[in-house]
Coordinates of C-alpha atoms in Angstrom, one line a residue:
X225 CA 2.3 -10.4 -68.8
X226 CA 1.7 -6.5 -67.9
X227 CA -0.5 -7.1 -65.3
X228 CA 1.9 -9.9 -63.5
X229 CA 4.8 -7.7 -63.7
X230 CA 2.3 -5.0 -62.1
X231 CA 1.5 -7.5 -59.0
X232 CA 5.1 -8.3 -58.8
X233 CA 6.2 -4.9 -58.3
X234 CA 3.6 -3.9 -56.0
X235 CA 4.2 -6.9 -54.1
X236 CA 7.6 -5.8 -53.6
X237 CA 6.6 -2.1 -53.0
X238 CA 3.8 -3.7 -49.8
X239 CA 6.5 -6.3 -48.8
X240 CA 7.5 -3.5 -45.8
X241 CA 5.6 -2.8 -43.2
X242 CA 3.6 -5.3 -43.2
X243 CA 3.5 -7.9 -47.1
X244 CA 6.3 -9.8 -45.4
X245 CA 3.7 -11.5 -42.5
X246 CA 2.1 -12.7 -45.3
X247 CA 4.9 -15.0 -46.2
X248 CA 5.6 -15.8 -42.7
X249 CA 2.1 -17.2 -42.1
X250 CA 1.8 -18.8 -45.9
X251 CA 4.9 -20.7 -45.1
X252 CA 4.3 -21.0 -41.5
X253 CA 0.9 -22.5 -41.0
X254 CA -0.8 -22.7 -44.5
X255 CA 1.9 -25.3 -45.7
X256 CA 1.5 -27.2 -42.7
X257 CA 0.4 -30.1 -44.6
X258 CA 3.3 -30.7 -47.0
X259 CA 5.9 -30.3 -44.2
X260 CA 4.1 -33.5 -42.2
X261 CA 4.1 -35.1 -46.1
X262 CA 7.7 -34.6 -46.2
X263 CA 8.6 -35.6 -42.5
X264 CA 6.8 -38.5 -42.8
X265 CA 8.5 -39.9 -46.7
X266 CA 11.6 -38.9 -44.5
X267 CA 10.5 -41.0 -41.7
X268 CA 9.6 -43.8 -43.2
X269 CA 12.4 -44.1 -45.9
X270 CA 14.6 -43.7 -42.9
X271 CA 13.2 -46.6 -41.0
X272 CA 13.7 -48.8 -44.9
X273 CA 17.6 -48.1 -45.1
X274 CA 18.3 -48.7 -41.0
X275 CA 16.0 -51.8 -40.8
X276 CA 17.1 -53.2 -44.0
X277 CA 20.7 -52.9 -43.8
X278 CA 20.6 -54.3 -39.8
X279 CA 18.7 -57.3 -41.1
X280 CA 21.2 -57.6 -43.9
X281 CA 24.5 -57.3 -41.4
X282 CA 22.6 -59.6 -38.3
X283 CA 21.6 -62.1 -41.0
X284 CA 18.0 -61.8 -39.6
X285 CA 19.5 -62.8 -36.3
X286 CA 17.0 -60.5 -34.3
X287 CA 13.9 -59.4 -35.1
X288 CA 13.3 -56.1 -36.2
X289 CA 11.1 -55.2 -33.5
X290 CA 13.6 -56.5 -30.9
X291 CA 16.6 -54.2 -31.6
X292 CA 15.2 -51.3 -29.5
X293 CA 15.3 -53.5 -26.4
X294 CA 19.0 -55.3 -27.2
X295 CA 20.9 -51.8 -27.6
X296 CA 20.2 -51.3 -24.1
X297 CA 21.9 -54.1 -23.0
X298 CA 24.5 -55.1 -26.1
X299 CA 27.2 -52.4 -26.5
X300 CA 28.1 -53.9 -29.7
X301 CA 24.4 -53.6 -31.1
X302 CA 24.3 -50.4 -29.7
X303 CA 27.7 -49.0 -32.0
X304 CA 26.4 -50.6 -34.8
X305 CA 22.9 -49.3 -34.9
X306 CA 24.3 -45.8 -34.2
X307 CA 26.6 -46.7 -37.3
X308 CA 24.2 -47.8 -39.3
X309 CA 21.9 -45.1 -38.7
X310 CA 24.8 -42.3 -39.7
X311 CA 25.4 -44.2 -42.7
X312 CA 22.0 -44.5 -44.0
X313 CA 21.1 -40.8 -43.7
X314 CA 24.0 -40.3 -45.9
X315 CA 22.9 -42.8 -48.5
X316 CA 19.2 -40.8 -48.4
X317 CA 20.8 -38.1 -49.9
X318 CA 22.4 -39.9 -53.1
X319 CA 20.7 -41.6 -56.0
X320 CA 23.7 -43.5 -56.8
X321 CA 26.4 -45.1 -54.5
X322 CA 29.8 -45.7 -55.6
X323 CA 32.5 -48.3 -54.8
X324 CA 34.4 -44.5 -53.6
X325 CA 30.9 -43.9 -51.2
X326 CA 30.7 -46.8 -49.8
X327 CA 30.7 -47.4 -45.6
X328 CA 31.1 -50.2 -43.9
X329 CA 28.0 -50.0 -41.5
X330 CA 25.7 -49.7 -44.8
X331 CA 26.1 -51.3 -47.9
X332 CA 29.2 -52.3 -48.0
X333 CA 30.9 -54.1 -50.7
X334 CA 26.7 -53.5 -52.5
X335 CA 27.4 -50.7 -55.0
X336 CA 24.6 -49.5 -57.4
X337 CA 21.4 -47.7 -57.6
X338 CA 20.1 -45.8 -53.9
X339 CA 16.6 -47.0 -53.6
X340 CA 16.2 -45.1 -50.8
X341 CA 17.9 -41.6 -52.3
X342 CA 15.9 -41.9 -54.6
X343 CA 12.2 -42.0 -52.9
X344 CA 13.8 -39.4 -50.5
X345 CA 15.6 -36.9 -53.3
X346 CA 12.4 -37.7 -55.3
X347 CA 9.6 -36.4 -52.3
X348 CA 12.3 -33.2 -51.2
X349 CA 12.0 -32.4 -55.3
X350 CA 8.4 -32.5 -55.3
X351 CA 7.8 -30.4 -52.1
X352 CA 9.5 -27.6 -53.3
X353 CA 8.4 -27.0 -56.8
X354 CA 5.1 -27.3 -54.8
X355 CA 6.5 -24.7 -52.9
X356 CA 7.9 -22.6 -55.3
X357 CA 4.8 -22.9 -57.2
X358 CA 3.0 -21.3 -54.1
X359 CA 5.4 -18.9 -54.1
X360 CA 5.6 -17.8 -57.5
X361 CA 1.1 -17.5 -57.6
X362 CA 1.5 -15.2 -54.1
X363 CA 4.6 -12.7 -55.7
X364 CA 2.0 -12.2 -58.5
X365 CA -0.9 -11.2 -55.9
X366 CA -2.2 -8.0 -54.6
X367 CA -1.9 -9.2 -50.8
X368 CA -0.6 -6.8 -48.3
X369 CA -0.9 -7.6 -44.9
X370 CA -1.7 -11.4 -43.3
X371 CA -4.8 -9.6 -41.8
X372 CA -6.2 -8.2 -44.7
X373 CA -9.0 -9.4 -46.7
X374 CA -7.0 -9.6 -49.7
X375 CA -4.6 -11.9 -47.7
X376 CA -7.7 -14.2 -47.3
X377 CA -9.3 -14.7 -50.3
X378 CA -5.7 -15.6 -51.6
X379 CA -5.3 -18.4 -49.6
X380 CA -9.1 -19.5 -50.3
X381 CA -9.0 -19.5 -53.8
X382 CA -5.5 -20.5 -54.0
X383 CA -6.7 -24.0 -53.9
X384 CA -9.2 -23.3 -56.7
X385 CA -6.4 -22.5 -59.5
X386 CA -5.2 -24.6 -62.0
X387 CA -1.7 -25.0 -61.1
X388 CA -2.0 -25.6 -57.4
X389 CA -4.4 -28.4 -58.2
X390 CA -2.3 -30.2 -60.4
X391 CA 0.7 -29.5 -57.8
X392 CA -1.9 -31.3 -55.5
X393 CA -2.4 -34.2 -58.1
X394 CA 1.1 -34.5 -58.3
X395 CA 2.0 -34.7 -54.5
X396 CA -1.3 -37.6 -54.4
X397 CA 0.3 -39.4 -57.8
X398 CA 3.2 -39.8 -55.7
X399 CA 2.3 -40.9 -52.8
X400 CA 0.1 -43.4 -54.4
X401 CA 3.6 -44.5 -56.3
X402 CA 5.5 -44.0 -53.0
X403 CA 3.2 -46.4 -51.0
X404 CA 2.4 -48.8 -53.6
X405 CA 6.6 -49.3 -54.4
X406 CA 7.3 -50.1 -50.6
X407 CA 4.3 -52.3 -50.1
X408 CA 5.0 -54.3 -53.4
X409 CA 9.1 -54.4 -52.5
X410 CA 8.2 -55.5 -48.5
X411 CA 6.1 -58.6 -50.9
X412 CA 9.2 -59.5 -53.6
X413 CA 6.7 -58.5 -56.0
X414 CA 9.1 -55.4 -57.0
X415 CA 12.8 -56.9 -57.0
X416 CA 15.1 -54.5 -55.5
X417 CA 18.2 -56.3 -53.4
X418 CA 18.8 -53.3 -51.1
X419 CA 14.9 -53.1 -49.4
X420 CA 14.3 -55.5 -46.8
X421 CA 11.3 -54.4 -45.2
X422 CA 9.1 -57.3 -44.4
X423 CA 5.9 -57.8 -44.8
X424 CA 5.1 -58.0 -40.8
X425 CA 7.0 -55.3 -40.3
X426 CA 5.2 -52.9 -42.1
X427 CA 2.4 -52.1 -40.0
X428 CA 4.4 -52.1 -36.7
X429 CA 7.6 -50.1 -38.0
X430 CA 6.3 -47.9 -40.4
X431 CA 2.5 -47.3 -40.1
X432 CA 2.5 -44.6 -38.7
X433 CA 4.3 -43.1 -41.1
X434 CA 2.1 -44.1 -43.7
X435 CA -1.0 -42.9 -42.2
X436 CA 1.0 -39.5 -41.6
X437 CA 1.4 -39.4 -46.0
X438 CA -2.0 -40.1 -46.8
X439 CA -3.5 -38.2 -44.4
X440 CA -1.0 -35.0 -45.5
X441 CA -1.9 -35.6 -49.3
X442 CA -5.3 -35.9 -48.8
X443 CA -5.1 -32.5 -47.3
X444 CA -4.5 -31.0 -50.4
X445 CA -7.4 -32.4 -52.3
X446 CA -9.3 -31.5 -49.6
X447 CA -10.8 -28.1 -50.2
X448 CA -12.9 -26.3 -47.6
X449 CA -15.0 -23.1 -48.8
X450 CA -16.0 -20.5 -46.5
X451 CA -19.9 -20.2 -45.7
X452 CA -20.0 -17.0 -46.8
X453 CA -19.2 -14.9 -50.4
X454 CA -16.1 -14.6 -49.9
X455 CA -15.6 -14.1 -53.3
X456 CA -16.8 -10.6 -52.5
X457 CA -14.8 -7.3 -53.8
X458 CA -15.2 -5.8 -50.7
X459 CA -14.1 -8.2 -48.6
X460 CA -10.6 -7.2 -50.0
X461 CA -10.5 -3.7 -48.0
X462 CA -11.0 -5.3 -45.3
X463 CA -8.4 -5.8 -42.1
X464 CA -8.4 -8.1 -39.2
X465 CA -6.9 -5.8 -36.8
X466 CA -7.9 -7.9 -34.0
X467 CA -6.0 -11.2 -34.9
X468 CA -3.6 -11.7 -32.2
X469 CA 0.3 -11.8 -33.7
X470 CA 0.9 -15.1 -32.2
X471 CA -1.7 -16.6 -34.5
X472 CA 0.8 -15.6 -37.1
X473 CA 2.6 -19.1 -36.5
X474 CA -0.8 -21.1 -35.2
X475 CA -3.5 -20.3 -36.9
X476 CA -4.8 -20.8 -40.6
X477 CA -6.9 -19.3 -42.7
X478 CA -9.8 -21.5 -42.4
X479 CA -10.5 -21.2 -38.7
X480 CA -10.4 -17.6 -39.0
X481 CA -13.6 -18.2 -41.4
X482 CA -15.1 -20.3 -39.1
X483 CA -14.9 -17.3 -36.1
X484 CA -15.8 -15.0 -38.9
X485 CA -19.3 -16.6 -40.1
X486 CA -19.5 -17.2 -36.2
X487 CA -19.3 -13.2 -35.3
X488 CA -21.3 -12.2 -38.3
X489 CA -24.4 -14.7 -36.6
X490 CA -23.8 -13.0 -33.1
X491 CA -23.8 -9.7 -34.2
X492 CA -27.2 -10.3 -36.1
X493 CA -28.8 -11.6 -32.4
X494 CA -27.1 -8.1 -31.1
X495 CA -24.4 -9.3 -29.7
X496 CA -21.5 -7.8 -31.4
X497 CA -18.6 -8.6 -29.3
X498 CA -17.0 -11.4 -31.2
X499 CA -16.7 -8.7 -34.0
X500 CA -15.3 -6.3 -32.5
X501 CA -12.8 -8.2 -31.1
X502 CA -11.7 -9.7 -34.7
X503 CA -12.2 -6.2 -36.6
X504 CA -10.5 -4.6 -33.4
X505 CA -13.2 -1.5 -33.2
X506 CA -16.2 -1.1 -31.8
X507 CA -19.3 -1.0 -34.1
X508 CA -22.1 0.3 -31.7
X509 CA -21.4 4.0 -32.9
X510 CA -21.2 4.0 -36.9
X511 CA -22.0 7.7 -36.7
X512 CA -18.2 8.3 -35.3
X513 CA -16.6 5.7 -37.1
X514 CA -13.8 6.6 -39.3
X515 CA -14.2 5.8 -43.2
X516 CA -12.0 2.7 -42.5
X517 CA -14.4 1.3 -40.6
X518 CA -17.4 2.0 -42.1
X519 CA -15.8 -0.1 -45.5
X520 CA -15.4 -3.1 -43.1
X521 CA -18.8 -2.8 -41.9
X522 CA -19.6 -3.1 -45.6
X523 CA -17.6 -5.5 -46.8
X524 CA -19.1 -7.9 -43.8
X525 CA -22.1 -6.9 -44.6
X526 CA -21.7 -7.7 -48.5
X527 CA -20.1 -11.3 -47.5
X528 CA -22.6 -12.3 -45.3
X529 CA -25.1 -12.1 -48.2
X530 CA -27.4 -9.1 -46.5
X531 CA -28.7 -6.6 -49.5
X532 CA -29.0 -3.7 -46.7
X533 CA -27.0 -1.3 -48.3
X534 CA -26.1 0.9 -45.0
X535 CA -23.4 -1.4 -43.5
X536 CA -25.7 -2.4 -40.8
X537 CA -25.1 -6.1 -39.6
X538 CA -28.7 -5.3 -37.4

């Protein structure tokens, strides 16, 4: 408990100048994957509450597929779907609606349990404990800066530790709920009055919304280790002076090792440019290097596995 209250405080203590890019980029571009998970449980429940409740009010009168093309022409349609479409976002956002909550474009006269509150209250929930859980493991870091190496081998082993893997396990037990319920409910094999998504329709209204959720929660089981050691101590005093800030919002972590392993090889076949452009120094002259430079030297050297113990990458 010392020791966490020690990272805590430093934390805070690095969060200005420069600890605060860290949580930009984290949340930015590292968490990239369980923003598409989210958008896409969003997406999907969406398309369950609007194409449910218009087949409910038409009485199946058009097909589901069809009611993009009739709202260009029908004025009526075109009110109603707007209607509908207003209503049911509301509804997303309640696990229970009331005889007081009711609207007449969705659900009306149909009190009782939100099917599709729930799946949507139920995925928000999950991302952010996920997120909070990230957060909480980062607060309790030593990282610094967003180009440091200590910034790096957070994010690498992050998805090593116990509690980010059975966040991970989570996010996948639900999706595997998640997809199951709707595919089961389109079939009547679930009975639920309020879901009327069809078994025909699933593919053509919502597929890509379900290849958007496995793919994201396969993401998070999917753990990619750099070719290196960067497990390394030194690696840690390390800085990346050369990424550009713009990558602060683009780039992640794991293409950075990829250039990294890349520069290491060219600067063995004496062609050090690619290094120098990601350290942001020169390392032709080691003589006049400052001390600064000499420990990244070092810590490449010690990550690319090379026992020379003059910082060398020659």
């Amino acid at each position: 408990r010392g020791q966490v209250c020690q990272n805590i405080i430093m934390f805070a203590s690095n969060f200005f100048p420069w600890g605060w890019t860290c949580l930009l980029h984290f949340f930015a571009v590292e968490m990239r994957s369980l923003y598409l998970f989210y958008y896409s449980v969003n997406s999907l429940v969406a398309k369950i509450a609007f194409s449910g409740e218009m087949e409910r009010q038409l009485d199946s009168e058009f097909d589901t597929n069809e009611w993009s093309n009739i709202r260009l022409v029908d004025e009526n349609i075109n009110a109603l779907m707007q209607c509908v479409e207003d209503a049911a976002t509301t509804a997303m956002w309640k696990f229970w609606i009331s005889d007081d909550d009711s609207h007449p474009c969705y659900r009306d006269e149909l009190p009782g349990f939100s099917y599709v509150g729930a799946l949507n209250i139920s995925a928000f929930t999950c991302c952010c404990l996920f997120l909070l859980m990230c957060l909480w493991v980062m607060v309790t870091s030593d990282i610094t800066d967003w180009r440091a190496g200590n910034y790096l081998y957070f994010t690498w082993d992050l998805e090593h530790r116990t509690r980010y893997k059975v966040g991970a396990y989570i996010v996948v037990a639900y999706t595997a709920g998640f997809t199951g319920y709707v595919v089961l409910a389109s079939f009547g094999v679930v009975p639920t009055m309020h879901v009327f998504l069809r078994p025909k329709e699933m593919v053509p209204l919502v597929g890509i919304e379900m290849v958007g959720i496995l793919a994201s929660a396969y993401a998070f089981l999917s753990s990619t280790n750099p070719p290196f050691d960067w497990q390394e101590a030194h690696l840690h005093s390390c800085v990346f002076y050369g990424r550009r800030w713009y990558n602060i919002v683009m780039n992640s972590n794991n293409s950075l090792h990829d250039k990294l392993e890349h520069a290491i090889l060219m600067a063995r076949l004496k062609m050090p440019e690619e290094l120098e452009k990601l350290l942001g120094f020169q390392v032709s002259n080691q003589s006049q290097m400052p001390a600064q430079c000499r420990r990244a030297l070092a810590a490449l050297r010690a990550i690319d596995g090379d026992p020379d113990d003059n910082g060398d990458l020659e």
